[in-house]
Coordinates of C-alpha atoms and ligand atoms in Angstrom, one line a residue:
M1 CA 57.7 94.3 192.8
R2 CA 60.7 96.5 193.7
A3 CA 62.2 98.5 190.6
T4 CA 65.3 97.8 189.5
L5 CA 68.0 100.4 190.6
I6 CA 71.1 100.7 188.8
A7 CA 73.7 103.2 190.2
G8 CA 77.0 104.7 189.4
N9 CA 79.6 105.3 191.5
W10 CA 82.1 107.3 189.7
K11 CA 84.7 107.9 193.1
M12 CA 87.4 110.2 191.8
N13 CA 88.0 109.7 189.1
G14 CA 87.9 111.4 185.2
S15 CA 87.9 115.3 184.3
L16 CA 85.3 117.7 183.4
Q17 CA 86.0 116.5 179.7
S18 CA 85.5 112.8 180.1
V19 CA 82.6 114.0 183.0
I20 CA 80.5 115.7 179.9
Q21 CA 81.8 112.7 177.4
L22 CA 80.9 109.8 180.0
V23 CA 76.9 111.8 180.8
E24 CA 76.5 112.4 177.0
G25 CA 77.0 108.6 176.5
I26 CA 74.7 107.6 179.3
K27 CA 71.2 110.2 178.1
T28 CA 72.0 109.1 174.6
G29 CA 72.0 105.2 175.0
D30 CA 69.3 102.3 175.6
V31 CA 68.4 102.9 179.3
G32 CA 66.4 101.0 179.8
T33 CA 64.0 99.8 182.3
A34 CA 65.7 100.3 184.9
Q35 CA 65.5 102.6 187.6
L36 CA 69.4 105.2 186.8
A37 CA 71.6 107.2 189.0
V38 CA 75.1 108.7 189.2
C39 CA 77.0 109.6 191.6
P40 CA 79.9 112.3 190.2
P41 CA 82.7 114.1 192.3
A42 CA 81.0 116.6 194.2
I43 CA 82.8 119.6 192.1
Y44 CA 81.0 117.5 188.9
L45 CA 77.6 117.1 190.5
M46 CA 75.9 121.0 189.3
K47 CA 77.2 120.1 185.7
V48 CA 76.1 117.1 185.6
G49 CA 73.0 117.8 187.5
G50 CA 72.4 120.4 184.7
M51 CA 73.0 118.4 181.6
L52 CA 70.5 115.4 183.3
E53 CA 67.7 117.7 183.6
G54 CA 64.7 116.1 181.7
S55 CA 66.2 112.8 181.7
Q56 CA 64.9 109.3 183.6
V57 CA 68.6 109.6 184.7
S58 CA 68.6 110.5 188.1
L59 CA 71.7 112.5 190.3
G60 CA 73.6 110.9 193.4
A61 CA 76.4 112.6 195.5
Q62 CA 79.4 110.1 196.9
N63 CA 79.0 111.6 200.4
V64 CA 76.9 113.8 202.7
C65 CA 78.1 115.5 205.8
D66 CA 76.2 114.8 209.1
Q67 CA 76.2 118.6 209.9
A68 CA 73.7 121.0 208.6
S69 CA 76.0 123.5 208.1
G70 CA 79.1 125.5 210.3
A71 CA 82.6 125.3 210.3
F72 CA 83.0 121.5 209.0
T73 CA 86.6 122.3 206.0
G74 CA 86.0 119.4 203.3
E75 CA 82.4 118.7 203.9
V76 CA 79.3 119.2 201.7
S77 CA 75.8 119.5 202.8
G78 CA 72.9 117.5 202.3
G79 CA 71.5 120.9 201.7
M80 CA 73.5 121.9 199.6
L81 CA 73.1 118.3 197.4
K82 CA 69.6 119.3 196.9
E83 CA 70.2 122.2 195.6
A84 CA 72.5 120.7 193.2
G85 CA 69.6 118.1 192.1
C86 CA 70.4 115.1 193.7
R87 CA 67.7 112.5 194.4
Y88 CA 70.4 110.4 196.6
A89 CA 73.9 110.3 198.8
I90 CA 76.0 108.0 199.1
V91 CA 76.6 107.0 203.4
G92 CA 78.9 104.9 204.5
H93 CA 81.3 103.4 201.5
S94 CA 83.5 100.6 202.8
E95 CA 86.4 103.5 201.8
R96 CA 85.1 105.7 203.4
R97 CA 84.8 103.8 206.1
A98 CA 88.3 102.4 205.7
L99 CA 90.7 105.3 204.5
Y100 CA 89.1 107.2 206.6
V101 CA 88.0 106.1 209.5
E102 CA 84.2 106.8 209.5
S103 CA 82.0 104.9 212.6
D104 CA 78.9 103.0 212.3
E105 CA 77.7 106.2 214.5
L106 CA 78.9 109.0 212.2
V107 CA 78.1 106.7 208.9
A108 CA 74.3 106.7 210.4
A109 CA 74.7 110.3 211.5
R110 CA 74.9 111.5 207.8
F111 CA 72.2 109.1 207.0
A112 CA 69.9 111.3 209.5
M113 CA 71.4 114.0 207.9
A114 CA 70.3 112.9 204.0
I115 CA 66.9 112.1 205.3
E116 CA 66.5 115.2 206.6
S117 CA 67.5 116.9 203.7
G118 CA 65.0 114.7 201.9
L119 CA 67.6 113.2 200.0
I120 CA 67.8 109.2 199.7
P121 CA 70.0 107.5 200.8
I122 CA 72.2 104.3 199.6
L123 CA 73.8 102.9 202.6
C124 CA 76.7 100.4 202.1
I125 CA 77.2 97.9 204.4
G126 CA 79.5 94.8 203.6
E127 CA 82.1 92.6 205.2
T128 CA 86.0 92.2 204.1
L129 CA 87.9 89.0 203.5
Q130 CA 88.9 88.8 206.8
E131 CA 85.5 88.3 208.6
R132 CA 84.1 86.7 205.8
E133 CA 86.3 84.0 206.6
D134 CA 85.8 84.1 209.6
G135 CA 82.5 83.2 209.1
I136 CA 81.1 86.6 210.9
T137 CA 79.6 88.1 207.5
E138 CA 75.9 88.5 208.8
S139 CA 77.1 90.2 211.9
V140 CA 79.7 92.7 210.7
V141 CA 76.6 93.7 208.3
A142 CA 74.1 93.4 211.2
R143 CA 75.9 95.4 213.1
Q144 CA 76.3 98.3 210.4
L145 CA 72.8 97.4 210.4
D146 CA 71.3 98.8 213.6
A147 CA 73.5 101.7 214.1
V148 CA 71.6 103.2 212.1
I149 CA 67.8 100.9 212.9
D150 CA 69.0 102.2 216.4
T151 CA 69.6 105.9 216.4
Q152 CA 66.7 106.1 213.6
G153 CA 64.5 103.5 214.0
A154 CA 63.3 100.9 211.4
A155 CA 60.9 103.0 209.5
A156 CA 63.8 105.2 208.5
L157 CA 64.5 102.3 206.6
G158 CA 61.7 102.5 204.0
N159 CA 63.5 106.1 202.9
C160 CA 66.6 104.0 201.8
V161 CA 68.5 102.1 199.7
I162 CA 70.9 99.4 200.8
A163 CA 74.6 98.6 199.1
Y164 CA 75.6 94.8 200.1
E165 CA 79.3 95.7 199.1
P166 CA 81.5 92.9 200.4
V167 CA 84.5 94.9 200.4
W168 CA 86.8 91.8 199.0
A169 CA 84.8 92.6 195.9
I170 CA 85.4 96.0 195.6
G171 CA 87.5 96.8 192.5
T172 CA 89.2 93.7 193.0
G173 CA 87.2 91.6 190.1
K174 CA 86.3 89.2 192.5
V175 CA 82.7 89.2 192.6
A176 CA 80.4 87.4 194.7
T177 CA 78.9 84.6 192.9
P178 CA 75.2 85.0 193.0
E179 CA 74.2 82.4 195.6
Q180 CA 77.1 84.0 198.1
A181 CA 75.4 87.6 197.4
Q182 CA 71.8 86.3 197.5
A183 CA 72.2 84.7 200.7
V184 CA 73.1 88.2 202.0
H185 CA 70.7 90.1 200.9
A186 CA 68.5 87.4 202.2
F187 CA 69.9 88.2 205.7
I188 CA 69.8 91.7 205.1
R189 CA 65.7 91.7 204.5
G190 CA 64.5 89.0 206.9
K191 CA 66.7 91.2 209.9
I192 CA 64.6 93.7 208.8
A193 CA 61.1 91.8 208.4
A194 CA 61.8 91.1 211.8
L195 CA 61.2 94.8 212.7
D196 CA 59.4 96.2 209.8
T197 CA 57.4 93.4 207.0
A198 CA 56.1 96.2 205.1
V199 CA 59.7 98.2 204.7
A200 CA 61.2 95.1 204.0
D201 CA 58.9 94.4 201.4
K202 CA 60.1 97.5 199.4
L203 CA 63.5 98.2 200.7
Q204 CA 65.7 98.2 197.5
I205 CA 68.9 95.9 198.2
L206 CA 71.4 97.0 195.8
Y207 CA 74.3 94.4 195.7
G208 CA 78.5 96.6 194.7
G209 CA 81.6 94.6 193.7
S210 CA 82.8 94.0 190.5
M211 CA 79.8 94.1 188.6
N212 CA 80.0 93.8 184.9
P213 CA 77.9 92.9 182.0
G214 CA 78.8 89.9 182.1
N215 CA 78.1 88.6 185.5
A216 CA 75.2 91.5 185.9
G217 CA 72.0 89.3 184.5
E218 CA 72.9 86.5 187.2
L219 CA 72.9 88.5 190.0
L220 CA 70.2 90.2 188.9
S221 CA 68.4 88.1 188.7
Q222 CA 68.7 86.9 192.6
P223 CA 65.0 87.1 193.8
D224 CA 66.7 89.6 196.8
I225 CA 69.5 91.5 194.6
D226 CA 67.4 95.1 193.3
G227 CA 70.1 96.6 191.5
G228 CA 73.7 97.2 191.5
L229 CA 75.9 99.9 192.6
I230 CA 78.9 99.8 190.2
G231 CA 82.1 101.4 190.3
G232 CA 84.9 100.6 187.8
A233 CA 81.9 99.6 185.6
A234 CA 80.1 102.6 185.2
L235 CA 83.0 104.4 184.3
K236 CA 82.3 103.9 180.9
A237 CA 78.5 104.3 179.3
E238 CA 78.4 101.2 176.6
D239 CA 79.2 98.6 180.3
F240 CA 77.0 100.5 182.7
L241 CA 74.2 100.8 179.9
A242 CA 74.8 97.1 179.3
I243 CA 74.6 96.7 182.8
A244 CA 71.0 98.7 182.7
Q245 CA 69.7 96.4 180.5
A246 CA 70.5 93.1 181.7
A247 CA 68.4 94.2 184.6
Ligands
PEP1 C1 81.9 100.3 194.9 O1 82.8 101.4 195.0 O2 80.5 100.7 195.0 C2 81.4 99.6 193.9 C3 80.4 98.3 193.4 O3 83.3 99.3 193.4 P1 83.8 97.9 191.9 O4 82.1 97.8 191.0 O5 84.4 98.7 190.9 O6 84.0 96.7 192.3

């Protein structure tokens, strides 16, 4: 039986004051039985990490550098994220892939550095609307997964979380139907099971893309959906907690 993980990706939102309020709201609310994590902007990681100490909520980063240290202006290393108290690091979010041109290879290198630093990567994969309409959803997610498997081996997926996030559902209010999401989750698990059944059985595969308190229950009841990566709805403590309770 896999635990359910609900992770909030706050993206580049908020201010010091609003972030403090959000953490207070989450900490003092009913967090239910799901595993919870929040991924604030990097500048707030230390502050949020301190506030979450002793709570059931884990800390995650929104990205991690593929290098350990050195002349990489603007990047944050895995070691620094560990020091800040992070348990997770998102890698390969579609906004990073599309807006900052992060290739499958770079995402795989970031994944590797997360593992080497003792972080659990949350590897985001998913197709664009055009790719879905072209009927190539499975080959797109397979290619994104293979970039990691080919360099790290299937066993490395034993230390990660995968987030299936159809790009057309992110921040659009257009959620995948439970059947659409389940079909891709089952494909992902099946692909990994063909390489390593034990890894596939225990792998948490999250759905991401306009999940909210109204649609979370049905999505999370699918057999291969083990949680959610939440953007917009994670910015309100009550909505984030309502999703956690729906789990
Ligand atoms: C995301 O950015 O990972 C995401 C799922 O966003 P939203 O929930 O806002 O669609």
